[in-house]
Amino acid sequence: MKVAAIKIDPYLNWDSGTLNPYQHGEVFVTYDGMETDLDLGHYERFLDVELPGISNITTGKVYQSVISKERKGDFLGACVQIIPHITNEIKEMVREISAKDNYDVVLVELGGTVGDIESQPFLEALRQLRNEEGSKNVMFVHVTFVPYLNAAGEFKTKPTQHSSKELRSMGINPDMIVLRSQEHIDDDIKRKIAHFCDVDFDAVVNTPDAQSIYEVPLVLDRENAGQFISDRINLGIDFENDKNTLNEWEEIVNSLKIQSPVVTIGIVGKYVELEDAYISIRESLHHAAAKNGVKMNIVYLSSDVDVKDENELKAFEEELSKLDGILIPGGFGDRGVEGKLSAVDYAIENEVPIFGICLGMQCMVIQFARRIGMEDANSSEFKTDLEYPVIDMMEEQKKIKNMGGTMRLGAYDCKLIDGTKTKEAYGEDLIQERHRHRFEYNNEYRDVLTENGLVIAGTTPDDFLVEIVELPDHPWFIGCQFHPEFKSRPNNAHPLFASFVKAAFDNKEYRNNTEDEIFEKINSNKTFNKYKNSSREERKYALV
Ligand code: GLN
């Protein structure tokens, strides 16, 4: 079945591109270059599809479209109003997506809470949609939170009763209610909700907190949610006799349950207080761990360190020393950059596998340049009047004044260079990866950086922009200007993440084994090949 997913965000921002990750979590980027809500990332990972940017509808997009139509004269003579003009626009946007690729099912998630003023036009539009498409073709699923009061020792169903009532007052009768809760909810409570909210008992579904989000489809299956939906909108699926529909998913969930051995990866960034800010990276690391048969332990380290303060730097390095691999994610602005640069330096000195993504890759280039003598090397994003702006703004970006949607966005081709670790990881000549940046590796420094050993592993097909750098005689040092995390899937880990996690695991083995055990492994393990011809003394040094 072809399934499209739409996320509606009732805020006024046109897209989420200019929102601080602390406000909104990660900004997801679609292949066609739209900056969207992170829920689209969940949809892509769960459905294993690539959704177009129009799958994220905001109040900003709806109003902008209506107002520009009004300016063009499309509504000449009419008084333009929320109903019908805004609601018509919403319906049109939903239909545009469903028509785009002949989808069988279109899932529309309306964000926010029933009763929010800003979601009302959307609820009204969706109500009209059901009326127009026929109630056999449209169903409503109401997701509610059922709190548990410890002191009273009971679940409270009133919020669900009230929000269902509120929905009914707007003409929307929920066909199914999904109860989010911390613990399992029993049938008596479900019956009570069915009774008061006027839905079938079979249509009350409970999704208590799961160990991993990937378990939720299995929970929904246990609750027979699929069968109810299929019957309700005539999808013709017989879940009882077609159990293999979820076989692959069960395998995915099992592969994510491995408890040992553990690999510890540190994400060194500035939004570490909010895990959602790095959600696709987190998921990609889990997919890669499952692929390698290891358990992923993610540590979030703030890069906001005063590196000039010796004690602070020492404490930071102490934390870094506990990691099997370091990941430097993307970011904007100079806060935390010096900490990221120190982490790059630490990884080079201590041969710890390190993966730089976007700003992380830029930090690798900057730190490499500093190490070979360009002392003030930096990105012109953080400082002007630099002697060595090794990362600089792209020419076409210099003319742009607006901030929203103006970066280099979306999927671009990238050519991989023969003989690099990156090409080995991908096993392909040409890849497509998604971008979101204004700054680039500065071509003026291409020769000097390459001569000194920073290998270019990928460029645009015309050779013009450097997309990937790596260090050949390091266990794993790869930085990419794009965001590979948007393309990782639970059933198909991203090759760079898979290769990075493998190197981190090898590194851990290396650190945790005795010298003799290591010598034995050296001949059989690629990562250690570089030590093959080293003296015992050198190997010992490497062990420390
Ligand atoms: N701030 C950097 C740039 O604009 C990196 C962006 C990112 O990490 N997504 O180029």
XYZ file of C-alpha atoms and ligand atoms in Angstrom:
554
model
C 0.000 0.000 0.000
C 1.271 3.475 -0.817
C 1.005 5.694 2.223
C 1.633 9.427 2.375
C 1.955 11.234 5.667
C 1.165 14.864 6.282
C 2.068 16.864 9.353
C 0.061 19.998 10.049
C 1.707 22.527 12.353
C -0.740 25.275 13.248
C 1.964 27.879 13.978
C 2.479 30.993 11.861
C 6.074 30.336 10.831
C 6.100 29.416 7.160
C 8.391 26.484 7.939
C 10.468 25.313 10.889
C 13.756 26.464 9.321
C 14.102 29.598 11.387
C 13.005 28.012 14.663
C 15.562 27.399 17.388
C 16.011 23.657 18.049
C 15.231 24.390 21.699
C 11.777 25.553 20.599
C 11.034 22.832 18.198
C 13.651 20.068 18.212
C 15.503 19.137 15.061
C 14.696 20.761 11.735
C 14.139 17.911 9.300
C 15.070 18.406 5.635
C 13.204 16.691 2.803
C 14.872 15.562 -0.421
C 13.284 18.491 -2.240
C 14.761 20.985 0.178
C 11.956 21.858 2.568
C 12.810 22.493 6.210
C 10.129 20.696 8.176
C 8.887 19.385 11.464
C 10.828 16.446 12.874
C 7.731 14.251 12.688
C 8.334 13.911 8.964
C 11.554 12.163 9.942
C 9.567 9.634 11.965
C 7.252 9.094 9.019
C 10.122 8.561 6.601
C 11.823 6.118 8.966
C 8.671 4.176 9.761
C 7.249 4.048 6.246
C 10.656 3.849 4.519
C 9.626 6.520 2.028
C 10.889 9.931 0.976
C 8.166 12.509 1.494
C 7.933 15.744 -0.473
C 8.233 19.018 1.439
C 4.586 19.875 0.850
C 3.850 17.124 3.396
C 4.368 19.707 6.113
C 1.510 22.223 6.178
C 1.697 25.265 8.457
C -0.687 28.144 9.098
C 2.042 30.345 7.592
C 1.965 28.447 4.281
C -1.835 28.431 4.144
C -2.209 32.148 4.793
C 0.622 33.124 2.496
C -0.926 31.201 -0.344
C -4.391 32.687 0.233
C -3.064 36.234 0.542
C -0.971 35.964 -2.605
C -4.032 34.671 -4.469
C -5.999 37.642 -3.160
C -3.259 40.025 -4.385
C -3.330 38.411 -7.819
C -7.052 39.041 -7.967
C -8.153 35.409 -7.821
C -11.017 36.271 -5.482
C -12.062 39.541 -7.144
C -15.230 40.842 -5.602
C -15.211 38.455 -2.667
C -14.580 39.190 0.963
C -11.726 36.793 1.791
C -12.390 34.908 5.009
C -11.160 32.040 7.138
C -14.226 30.114 6.084
C -14.300 29.292 3.197
C -10.993 30.623 1.814
C -8.546 29.372 4.432
C -10.386 26.083 4.921
C -10.557 25.538 1.142
C -6.838 26.157 0.897
C -6.172 23.585 3.613
C -8.281 20.973 1.833
C -6.541 21.782 -1.437
C -3.133 21.292 0.162
C -4.120 17.930 1.614
C -5.567 16.818 -1.721
C -2.531 18.041 -3.645
C -0.357 15.622 -1.705
C -2.688 12.680 -2.094
C -2.908 13.293 -5.833
C 0.834 13.686 -6.255
C 1.777 10.048 -6.296
C -1.446 8.065 -6.374
C -1.420 7.239 -2.712
C -3.782 4.618 -1.300
C -3.825 6.126 2.159
C -3.066 9.622 3.360
C -2.341 10.001 7.040
C -2.833 13.548 8.307
C -1.459 14.435 11.710
C -2.819 17.654 13.139
C -0.400 18.919 15.773
C -1.410 20.789 18.889
C -4.296 20.145 21.237
C -8.036 20.157 20.666
C -9.258 23.549 21.810
C -6.234 25.512 20.565
C -7.474 28.587 18.743
C -4.929 28.174 15.972
C -5.950 24.625 15.085
C -9.638 25.418 14.611
C -9.554 26.203 10.866
C -7.744 22.906 10.324
C -10.319 20.917 12.277
C -13.099 22.579 10.315
C -11.330 21.869 7.011
C -10.836 18.215 7.948
C -14.481 17.954 8.960
C -15.488 19.284 5.539
C -13.096 16.880 3.891
C -14.905 13.956 5.470
C -18.181 15.309 4.269
C -16.888 15.754 0.731
C -14.983 12.484 0.452
C -17.654 10.442 2.228
C -17.414 8.981 5.678
C -16.423 5.568 4.280
C -13.219 7.146 3.040
C -12.233 9.332 5.946
C -11.819 8.464 9.602
C -10.697 10.410 12.636
C -8.286 9.087 15.245
C -8.124 11.112 18.405
C -4.926 10.737 20.427
C -5.278 11.601 24.101
C -3.177 11.454 27.220
C -4.565 9.527 30.169
C -2.828 10.656 33.327
C -2.297 8.324 36.269
C -2.659 9.874 39.695
C -0.266 8.144 42.031
C -1.930 9.452 45.172
C -5.351 8.181 44.132
C -3.939 5.088 42.427
C -6.072 5.531 39.322
C -6.165 6.636 35.733
C -8.130 9.771 34.993
C -10.353 9.598 31.918
C -11.868 13.084 32.213
C -9.394 14.864 29.915
C -10.205 12.315 27.192
C -13.938 12.710 27.783
C -13.677 16.475 27.569
C -11.536 16.675 24.467
C -13.787 14.169 22.684
C -16.772 16.289 23.621
C -14.984 19.379 22.345
C -14.297 17.603 19.036
C -17.914 16.550 18.722
C -19.006 20.136 19.257
C -16.991 20.968 16.138
C -18.695 18.253 14.166
C -15.932 15.686 14.408
C -16.843 12.331 15.898
C -13.665 10.426 16.668
C -13.840 6.945 15.115
C -10.960 5.701 17.204
C -9.294 6.911 20.372
C -5.643 6.166 21.100
C -4.841 6.454 24.777
C -1.288 7.472 25.585
C -0.339 6.499 29.105
C 2.650 5.641 31.211
C 1.284 2.221 32.165
C -1.041 -0.331 30.614
C -4.754 0.595 30.727
C -7.221 -2.234 31.353
C -10.493 -3.061 29.586
C -12.743 -1.547 32.256
C -11.277 1.869 31.681
C -11.399 1.405 27.929
C -15.079 0.458 28.235
C -15.764 3.579 30.239
C -14.069 5.718 27.590
C -15.942 3.959 24.786
C -19.196 4.616 26.599
C -18.651 8.290 27.409
C -16.859 9.219 24.197
C -19.302 7.376 21.970
C -16.848 5.102 20.145
C -16.773 1.312 19.681
C -15.000 -0.612 22.418
C -12.700 -2.100 19.716
C -11.786 1.413 18.735
C -10.268 2.302 22.091
C -6.601 1.548 21.783
C -3.929 1.894 24.427
C -0.287 2.708 23.704
C 1.536 2.733 27.025
C 5.144 4.002 27.077
C 7.310 1.560 25.163
C 11.032 0.880 25.516
C 11.562 2.108 22.009
C 9.384 4.008 19.586
C 9.867 1.158 17.092
C 7.804 -1.108 19.346
C 4.706 1.036 18.945
C 3.472 -0.565 15.694
C 3.624 -3.947 17.446
C 1.673 -2.536 20.375
C -0.942 -1.165 17.973
C -1.106 -4.568 16.316
C -1.701 -6.283 19.654
C -4.557 -3.852 20.217
C -5.963 -4.801 16.772
C -5.872 -1.188 15.692
C -4.947 -2.153 12.123
C -7.965 -4.386 11.662
C -10.324 -1.744 12.992
C -8.890 0.880 10.637
C -8.904 -1.479 7.666
C -12.548 -2.373 8.267
C -13.560 1.206 8.922
C -12.202 2.648 5.688
C -12.339 -0.536 3.597
C -8.668 -1.239 3.048
C -9.379 -4.950 2.724
C -6.574 -6.234 4.947
C -7.065 -9.410 6.946
C -4.639 -9.091 9.822
C -5.580 -12.454 11.315
C -4.533 -14.440 8.261
C -1.827 -12.153 7.013
C 0.420 -11.978 10.022
C 3.597 -11.584 7.996
C 2.674 -7.964 7.395
C 4.660 -7.174 10.525
C 7.396 -9.815 10.332
C 10.035 -7.463 9.054
C 9.081 -4.946 11.681
C 9.482 -7.541 14.441
C 12.970 -8.294 13.181
C 13.810 -4.610 13.335
C 12.567 -4.346 16.909
C 14.535 -7.438 17.928
C 17.726 -6.198 16.328
C 17.390 -2.999 18.351
C 17.047 -4.937 21.592
C 20.624 -6.279 21.711
C 22.055 -5.585 25.169
C 25.749 -6.227 24.631
C 28.417 -5.479 23.617
C 27.892 -1.777 24.171
C 29.432 0.979 22.078
C 29.517 4.475 23.564
C 29.249 7.412 21.184
C 29.420 10.985 22.377
C 27.425 13.631 20.535
C 29.347 16.830 21.146
C 27.032 19.726 20.431
C 25.420 22.795 21.857
C 21.794 21.702 21.998
C 22.503 18.663 24.166
C 19.960 19.552 26.852
C 17.186 18.704 24.424
C 17.569 15.248 22.886
C 15.018 16.054 20.186
C 17.494 18.513 18.696
C 19.546 15.572 17.389
C 16.753 13.083 16.897
C 17.676 11.814 13.398
C 21.318 11.413 14.449
C 20.242 9.509 17.536
C 18.040 7.204 15.465
C 20.779 6.710 12.844
C 23.219 5.636 15.574
C 20.692 3.104 16.845
C 20.110 1.758 13.326
C 23.863 1.462 12.804
C 24.340 -0.304 16.136
C 21.619 -2.821 15.267
C 23.294 -3.429 11.922
C 26.608 -4.126 13.700
C 25.002 -6.303 16.361
C 25.914 -3.973 19.240
C 24.004 -1.844 21.713
C 24.234 1.895 21.294
C 24.929 4.024 24.325
C 24.708 7.716 23.454
C 26.289 10.326 25.689
C 25.419 13.980 25.099
C 28.347 16.287 25.790
C 28.004 20.037 25.734
C 30.562 21.686 23.467
C 29.981 24.935 25.307
C 33.325 24.753 27.146
C 35.752 27.529 27.857
C 38.776 25.875 26.289
C 41.064 28.607 27.590
C 40.278 27.502 31.128
C 42.694 24.622 31.724
C 40.521 22.871 34.277
C 37.444 23.056 32.109
C 39.327 21.691 29.132
C 40.773 18.894 31.250
C 37.344 17.925 32.534
C 36.019 17.969 28.952
C 38.848 15.721 27.758
C 38.219 13.421 30.689
C 34.649 12.985 29.388
C 35.899 12.462 25.837
C 38.249 9.733 27.044
C 35.253 7.616 28.065
C 33.939 7.488 24.506
C 34.485 4.861 21.824
C 33.584 7.358 19.119
C 32.858 11.073 18.829
C 30.165 12.634 16.664
C 30.105 16.375 15.968
C 26.672 17.364 14.659
C 25.580 20.399 12.678
C 24.818 23.776 14.164
C 24.690 27.513 13.648
C 26.491 30.372 15.372
C 29.760 30.382 17.252
C 28.605 29.185 20.681
C 30.290 25.874 21.437
C 32.496 25.870 18.341
C 35.817 26.009 20.222
C 34.693 22.978 22.235
C 33.942 21.124 19.017
C 37.371 22.048 17.683
C 38.986 20.675 20.875
C 37.052 17.448 20.421
C 38.384 17.172 16.850
C 41.895 17.741 18.145
C 41.419 15.157 20.877
C 40.194 12.614 18.321
C 43.219 13.190 16.101
C 45.705 12.973 18.975
C 44.102 9.918 20.541
C 43.015 8.149 17.376
C 39.390 8.037 18.439
C 36.918 7.512 15.557
C 35.208 10.787 14.796
C 32.312 11.675 12.519
C 31.683 15.308 11.573
C 28.343 16.306 10.110
C 27.895 19.686 8.405
C 29.248 22.146 10.984
C 31.074 19.110 12.409
C 32.845 18.621 9.079
C 33.647 22.326 8.941
C 35.207 22.042 12.421
C 37.384 19.172 11.166
C 38.685 21.342 8.336
C 39.286 24.312 10.647
C 41.124 22.279 13.270
C 43.206 20.469 10.662
C 44.242 23.842 9.231
C 45.163 25.136 12.682
C 47.278 22.063 13.309
C 49.320 22.673 10.186
C 50.098 26.225 11.182
C 47.166 28.390 10.098
C 46.594 29.677 13.560
C 43.523 31.808 13.080
C 41.843 29.350 10.689
C 38.090 29.586 11.133
C 34.766 29.873 9.357
C 33.692 33.320 8.239
C 30.362 32.478 9.889
C 32.064 33.087 13.236
C 34.615 35.776 12.505
C 35.350 38.301 9.799
C 38.806 39.596 8.812
C 40.312 36.154 9.056
C 43.720 35.437 7.632
C 42.606 31.863 6.910
C 38.849 31.626 6.224
C 39.100 27.918 5.398
C 35.291 27.730 5.606
C 33.601 30.533 3.736
C 30.200 31.575 2.516
C 29.236 30.195 -0.875
C 29.267 32.810 -3.649
C 25.565 32.498 -4.435
C 24.736 32.906 -0.732
C 26.472 36.289 -0.466
C 23.693 38.139 -2.287
C 20.887 36.653 -0.203
C 19.335 38.765 2.539
C 16.342 36.707 3.732
C 16.976 33.994 6.326
C 14.040 31.638 5.673
C 14.523 28.789 3.189
C 17.562 30.356 1.538
C 20.332 27.921 2.437
C 21.685 25.209 0.171
C 18.849 22.832 0.902
C 17.802 19.354 -0.085
C 19.369 16.470 -1.963
C 22.350 16.974 -4.269
C 24.552 14.503 -6.105
C 27.973 13.841 -4.673
C 30.756 12.010 -6.475
C 32.919 9.743 -4.324
C 36.653 9.537 -4.867
C 38.362 6.198 -5.508
C 40.468 4.716 -2.755
C 38.753 6.567 0.096
C 37.196 5.010 3.184
C 33.997 6.861 2.353
C 33.708 5.203 -1.019
C 34.419 1.847 0.569
C 31.627 2.462 3.105
C 29.067 3.431 0.449
C 30.222 1.018 -2.241
C 28.929 3.480 -4.844
C 30.337 6.118 -7.203
C 27.556 8.646 -6.971
C 25.383 9.322 -3.940
C 22.531 11.719 -3.125
C 22.486 13.364 0.261
C 20.515 16.204 1.841
C 22.055 19.553 2.665
C 21.292 22.508 4.904
C 24.070 25.065 5.056
C 25.345 28.424 3.849
C 29.060 27.900 4.299
C 31.497 25.627 2.471
C 35.027 24.299 2.371
C 36.953 27.215 0.836
C 38.504 26.101 -2.459
C 41.432 28.478 -2.005
C 42.788 26.120 0.646
C 42.197 22.927 -1.290
C 45.826 22.474 -2.341
C 47.488 23.233 0.947
C 45.097 21.130 3.028
C 45.313 18.195 0.618
C 49.107 18.375 0.414
C 49.198 18.160 4.189
C 47.063 15.051 4.267
C 43.397 16.049 4.536
C 41.929 13.870 1.812
C 38.942 14.988 -0.237
C 36.671 11.960 -0.438
C 33.668 13.471 -2.195
C 32.798 16.499 -4.321
C 29.918 17.798 -6.385
C 29.881 16.025 -9.795
C 31.503 19.101 -11.386
C 34.283 18.862 -8.801
C 33.548 22.370 -7.599
C 32.366 21.933 -4.015
C 34.133 19.736 -1.474
C 31.525 17.571 0.236
C 33.536 15.021 2.231
C 36.953 15.029 3.902
C 38.785 12.211 5.630
C 42.137 11.334 7.194
C 43.597 8.141 5.768
C 45.910 7.223 8.644
C 43.401 7.612 11.409
C 41.114 4.771 12.559
C 38.059 6.705 11.291
C 37.971 10.425 10.609
C 35.269 11.427 8.139
C 33.418 14.696 7.821
C 30.574 15.373 5.407
C 28.984 18.669 4.478
C 25.577 17.001 4.106
C 23.253 15.383 6.652
C 23.324 11.607 6.197
C 21.104 11.166 9.268
C 17.999 12.045 7.250
C 18.324 8.947 5.099
C 18.998 6.263 7.700
C 16.256 3.672 8.191
C 15.771 1.061 10.930
C 15.843 -1.644 8.248
C 18.606 0.025 6.277
C 21.272 1.729 8.376
C 23.130 4.534 6.639
C 26.519 3.286 5.318
C 28.532 6.099 6.937
C 26.878 5.577 10.324
C 27.298 1.801 10.052
C 30.980 2.147 9.195
C 31.533 4.720 11.972
C 29.895 2.558 14.642
C 31.958 -0.411 13.508
C 35.145 1.634 13.841
C 34.064 2.818 17.294
C 33.494 -0.776 18.325
C 36.924 -1.773 17.004
C 38.406 1.123 18.924
C 36.759 -0.035 22.112
C 38.103 -3.556 21.603
C 41.478 -2.041 21.032
C 41.431 -0.067 24.233
C 40.020 -2.883 26.334
C 42.293 -5.715 25.269
C 45.753 -6.606 26.479
C 48.711 -5.871 24.298
C 49.097 -9.512 23.240
C 45.422 -9.845 22.406
C 45.744 -6.782 20.253
C 48.770 -8.136 18.395
C 46.741 -11.190 17.592
C 43.883 -9.124 16.284
C 46.089 -6.852 14.252
C 46.508 -9.345 11.449
C 42.844 -10.027 11.161
C 41.414 -6.586 11.596
C 41.622 -3.858 9.014
C 41.383 -0.954 11.414
C 44.623 -2.009 13.042
C 46.492 -2.671 9.824
C 48.401 0.525 10.142
C 50.211 -0.868 13.150
C 51.291 -3.996 11.291
C 54.735 -2.693 10.501
C 55.168 -0.599 13.632
C 57.601 -1.483 16.367
C 56.327 -3.004 19.569
C 57.089 0.280 21.287
C 54.966 2.250 18.858
C 52.107 -0.177 19.220
C 52.318 0.124 22.963
C 52.095 3.876 22.611
C 49.060 3.500 20.411
C 47.467 1.321 23.049
C 47.584 4.077 25.616
N 26.359 26.876 10.144
C 26.947 26.112 9.098
C 26.555 26.617 7.725
O 25.600 27.334 7.579
C 26.613 24.649 9.247
C 25.177 24.346 9.075
C 24.781 23.014 9.638
O 25.519 22.418 10.420
N 23.613 22.521 9.297
O 27.194 26.306 6.749
